[in-house]
Amino acid sequence: MISNLDQQVVEQVRKVMGPDAFILGDVNRGYTSFDSLDDLAVILRSLYDHGLDACEDPAELINRQWVELQEKVDGLALVPDRPTRTSWLALESLIPDMGRYYNMHPAGLGSIRHMIQVTEQIKQWGHGIMIGDASLIGPGCSAWQQIAIGVGASWVEAIEKPQESEVFLKAIISKSTFQKHGLITMQPKPGFGLEVDDQFLRKMADDYCSL
């Protein structure tokens, strides 16, 4: 059964963000109380009707079920996340039309080289790429933003979040990536182009070690 709260949350987000925003919901395989894919599709179509554009990992599904569910929910874009891990297995197991976008988490894929191969395969199918994060706000953000740019991702989840912590952000001396009009762009520099004031980080950290 669809929760009225889910519908209300989507409705309110749509009101705040306006008609042009693309709203993605991450269910994290949270919908478990359904008897068939038809029942799950009813839930997702209801969220779509209330303003949701895409849904990431709505339930625990095998790959063929993803394809069938995407056909049933029509305008709503499904976003497989868990099925993409790890990248060398995903290269053999992912199939077309599981969703309109596929979420790739660099930290959970095990191999950037295989990840690049998977993204190329997905783009050949005509689907989009999302680059996720690992709920981190540190040095990985800029690196993953560069990966997102390199693979032509539709969007990147790994962005610096000042409202969560400003400590690391205050330690950045310079970096390759930056936001411009809501888009991530970059000025290429050696390596990943991130220069950090390590003395400041040591001062702000509870503890540290040298390797």
Short mmCIF file of C-alpha atoms in Angstrom, two decimals:
data_model
loop_
_atom_site.label_atom_id
_atom_site.label_comp_id
_atom_site.label_asym_id
_atom_site.label_seq_id
_atom_site.Cartn_x
_atom_site.Cartn_y
_atom_site.Cartn_z
CA MET A 1 0.00 0.00 0.00
CA ILE A 2 1.17 3.51 -0.78
CA SER A 3 1.68 5.72 2.24
CA ASN A 4 -0.25 8.99 2.23
CA LEU A 5 2.87 10.51 3.75
CA ASP A 6 4.89 9.55 0.66
CA GLN A 7 2.38 11.27 -1.57
CA GLN A 8 2.31 14.36 0.65
CA VAL A 9 6.11 14.61 0.72
CA VAL A 10 6.34 14.42 -3.07
CA GLU A 11 3.52 16.95 -3.42
CA GLN A 12 5.22 19.44 -1.11
CA VAL A 13 8.61 19.04 -2.77
CA ARG A 14 7.01 19.71 -6.14
CA LYS A 15 5.32 22.84 -4.79
CA VAL A 16 8.62 24.15 -3.44
CA MET A 17 10.78 23.20 -6.44
CA GLY A 18 8.30 24.19 -9.14
CA PRO A 19 7.25 22.48 -12.37
CA ASP A 20 10.67 22.44 -14.06
CA ALA A 21 12.67 20.63 -11.37
CA PHE A 22 13.54 16.95 -11.87
CA ILE A 23 12.63 15.17 -8.63
CA LEU A 24 14.24 11.81 -7.83
CA GLY A 25 13.17 9.72 -4.86
CA ASP A 26 15.57 7.18 -3.32
CA VAL A 27 13.44 4.43 -1.80
CA ASN A 28 16.47 2.20 -1.05
CA ARG A 29 14.41 -0.96 -1.73
CA GLY A 30 11.90 0.21 0.87
CA TYR A 31 8.67 -0.97 -0.77
CA THR A 32 8.18 -4.53 0.45
CA SER A 33 4.43 -4.83 1.02
CA PHE A 34 3.18 -5.70 -2.46
CA ASP A 35 1.90 -8.95 -3.93
CA SER A 36 2.90 -8.39 -7.56
CA LEU A 37 4.71 -5.99 -9.86
CA ASP A 38 1.29 -4.62 -10.81
CA ASP A 39 0.76 -3.60 -7.16
CA LEU A 40 4.18 -1.97 -7.02
CA ALA A 41 3.49 -0.18 -10.29
CA VAL A 42 0.29 1.29 -8.80
CA ILE A 43 2.33 2.74 -5.94
CA LEU A 44 4.92 4.26 -8.26
CA ARG A 45 2.38 5.65 -10.70
CA SER A 46 0.62 7.34 -7.77
CA LEU A 47 3.90 9.03 -6.77
CA TYR A 48 4.39 10.08 -10.38
CA ASP A 49 0.92 11.60 -10.42
CA HIS A 50 1.84 13.59 -7.31
CA GLY A 51 4.99 15.02 -8.91
CA LEU A 52 7.79 12.44 -8.74
CA ASP A 53 9.94 12.14 -11.90
CA ALA A 54 12.18 9.19 -11.01
CA CYS A 55 12.58 6.49 -8.38
CA GLU A 56 15.82 4.82 -7.34
CA ASP A 57 15.75 1.19 -6.13
CA PRO A 58 12.02 1.00 -5.27
CA ALA A 59 12.20 -2.65 -4.17
CA GLU A 60 14.34 -5.78 -4.20
CA LEU A 61 14.04 -6.88 -7.83
CA ILE A 62 15.82 -9.19 -10.23
CA ASN A 63 16.92 -7.61 -13.50
CA ARG A 64 14.03 -8.92 -15.61
CA GLN A 65 11.57 -7.52 -13.07
CA TRP A 66 13.19 -4.10 -13.47
CA VAL A 67 12.46 -4.23 -17.21
CA GLU A 68 8.85 -5.28 -16.65
CA LEU A 69 8.29 -2.65 -13.95
CA GLN A 70 9.70 0.15 -16.12
CA GLU A 71 7.18 -0.79 -18.82
CA LYS A 72 4.35 -0.66 -16.28
CA VAL A 73 5.15 2.74 -14.74
CA ASP A 74 5.33 4.54 -18.11
CA GLY A 75 6.33 8.20 -17.49
CA LEU A 76 8.23 7.56 -14.24
CA ALA A 77 11.95 6.87 -14.74
CA LEU A 78 13.35 3.97 -12.74
CA VAL A 79 16.97 4.26 -11.57
CA PRO A 80 18.73 0.96 -10.76
CA ASP A 81 21.44 1.44 -8.15
CA ARG A 82 22.16 -1.81 -6.32
CA PRO A 83 22.20 -3.88 -9.56
CA THR A 84 25.22 -1.86 -10.78
CA ARG A 85 27.51 -3.14 -8.03
CA THR A 86 30.20 -4.35 -8.54
CA SER A 87 31.18 -3.00 -11.95
CA TRP A 88 32.80 -6.12 -13.41
CA LEU A 89 29.72 -8.17 -12.49
CA ALA A 90 27.38 -5.44 -13.76
CA LEU A 91 29.18 -5.52 -17.09
CA GLU A 92 27.84 -9.06 -17.58
CA SER A 93 24.54 -8.89 -15.70
CA LEU A 94 22.91 -5.54 -16.54
CA ILE A 95 20.41 -5.59 -19.38
CA PRO A 96 18.75 -2.82 -21.42
CA ASP A 97 15.57 -1.08 -20.27
CA MET A 98 15.90 -1.80 -16.53
CA GLY A 99 15.46 1.94 -16.08
CA ARG A 100 15.89 5.25 -17.83
CA TYR A 101 19.02 6.05 -15.77
CA TYR A 102 21.55 3.85 -13.98
CA ASN A 103 23.21 5.05 -10.76
CA MET A 104 26.94 4.38 -10.54
CA HIS A 105 28.65 4.79 -7.15
CA PRO A 106 32.41 5.03 -7.74
CA ALA A 107 33.19 3.99 -4.15
CA GLY A 108 31.06 0.83 -4.39
CA LEU A 109 31.93 -0.39 -7.87
CA GLY A 110 35.35 -1.84 -7.16
CA SER A 111 36.98 -0.75 -10.43
CA ILE A 112 36.84 2.60 -12.20
CA ARG A 113 38.07 0.95 -15.41
CA HIS A 114 35.16 -1.50 -15.45
CA MET A 115 32.81 1.28 -14.38
CA ILE A 116 33.75 3.26 -17.48
CA GLN A 117 33.00 0.20 -19.62
CA VAL A 118 29.60 -0.20 -17.96
CA THR A 119 28.70 3.45 -18.53
CA GLU A 120 29.61 3.15 -22.22
CA GLN A 121 27.39 0.09 -22.50
CA ILE A 122 24.49 1.87 -20.79
CA LYS A 123 24.81 4.89 -23.09
CA GLN A 124 24.78 2.60 -26.13
CA TRP A 125 21.41 1.34 -24.89
CA GLY A 126 20.17 4.93 -24.94
CA HIS A 127 19.92 5.31 -21.15
CA GLY A 128 21.35 8.01 -18.89
CA ILE A 129 24.01 7.86 -16.19
CA MET A 130 23.82 9.13 -12.62
CA ILE A 131 27.02 9.35 -10.57
CA GLY A 132 26.26 8.77 -6.91
CA ASP A 133 28.26 9.37 -3.76
CA ALA A 134 28.99 7.44 -0.58
CA SER A 135 27.31 9.92 1.77
CA LEU A 136 30.67 11.68 2.06
CA ILE A 137 31.45 15.38 1.70
CA GLY A 138 35.23 15.21 1.60
CA PRO A 139 37.91 14.90 -1.10
CA GLY A 140 35.96 12.34 -3.11
CA CYS A 141 33.42 14.93 -4.25
CA SER A 142 35.67 16.69 -6.76
CA ALA A 143 37.07 13.40 -8.08
CA TRP A 144 33.61 11.95 -8.64
CA GLN A 145 32.42 15.17 -10.25
CA GLN A 146 35.25 14.79 -12.75
CA ILE A 147 34.23 11.19 -13.39
CA ALA A 148 30.66 12.37 -13.98
CA ILE A 149 31.87 14.94 -16.50
CA GLY A 150 34.08 12.35 -18.19
CA VAL A 151 31.29 9.80 -18.68
CA GLY A 152 28.70 12.41 -19.67
CA ALA A 153 26.43 11.82 -16.67
CA SER A 154 23.03 13.48 -16.54
CA TRP A 155 23.70 14.52 -12.96
CA VAL A 156 26.09 13.90 -10.06
CA GLU A 157 25.01 13.28 -6.48
CA ALA A 158 28.49 13.89 -5.04
CA ILE A 159 28.48 17.61 -4.30
CA GLU A 160 29.94 19.61 -1.44
CA LYS A 161 27.29 20.22 1.23
CA PRO A 162 28.13 23.22 3.47
CA GLN A 163 25.02 22.65 5.55
CA GLU A 164 26.40 19.30 6.72
CA SER A 165 29.98 20.36 7.48
CA GLU A 166 32.25 23.22 6.48
CA VAL A 167 35.47 21.86 8.00
CA PHE A 168 36.85 20.17 4.89
CA LEU A 169 35.52 22.88 2.60
CA LYS A 170 37.47 25.50 4.56
CA ALA A 171 40.63 23.42 4.07
CA ILE A 172 40.44 23.47 0.26
CA ILE A 173 43.07 25.73 -1.27
CA SER A 174 42.09 25.04 -4.88
CA LYS A 175 40.27 22.38 -6.90
CA SER A 176 39.44 21.55 -10.49
CA THR A 177 35.66 21.44 -10.27
CA PHE A 178 33.15 24.15 -9.46
CA GLN A 179 29.45 24.88 -9.87
CA LYS A 180 28.22 27.35 -12.43
CA HIS A 181 24.49 28.03 -12.85
CA GLY A 182 23.73 24.74 -11.10
CA LEU A 183 26.02 22.72 -13.37
CA ILE A 184 29.33 21.10 -12.47
CA THR A 185 32.21 22.21 -14.67
CA MET A 186 35.97 21.97 -14.36
CA GLN A 187 39.33 23.50 -15.16
CA PRO A 188 41.77 20.60 -15.72
CA LYS A 189 44.74 20.46 -13.34
CA PRO A 190 47.36 17.76 -12.61
CA GLY A 191 45.94 14.64 -10.99
CA PHE A 192 42.47 15.33 -9.61
CA GLY A 193 43.46 18.96 -9.07
CA LEU A 194 42.66 19.11 -5.37
CA GLU A 195 45.00 21.11 -3.11
CA VAL A 196 44.25 20.97 0.63
CA ASP A 197 45.64 22.76 3.69
CA ASP A 198 46.62 19.65 5.65
CA GLN A 199 47.83 21.64 8.64
CA PHE A 200 44.39 23.19 9.02
CA LEU A 201 42.77 19.75 8.80
CA ARG A 202 45.10 18.43 11.51
CA LYS A 203 44.13 21.33 13.72
CA MET A 204 40.39 20.75 13.20
CA ALA A 205 40.48 16.94 13.45
CA ASP A 206 39.96 15.03 16.70
CA ASP A 207 42.86 12.78 15.70
CA TYR A 208 45.03 11.94 12.72
CA CYS A 209 47.74 9.54 11.60
CA SER A 210 50.61 9.80 9.11
CA LEU A 211 51.15 6.99 6.58
#
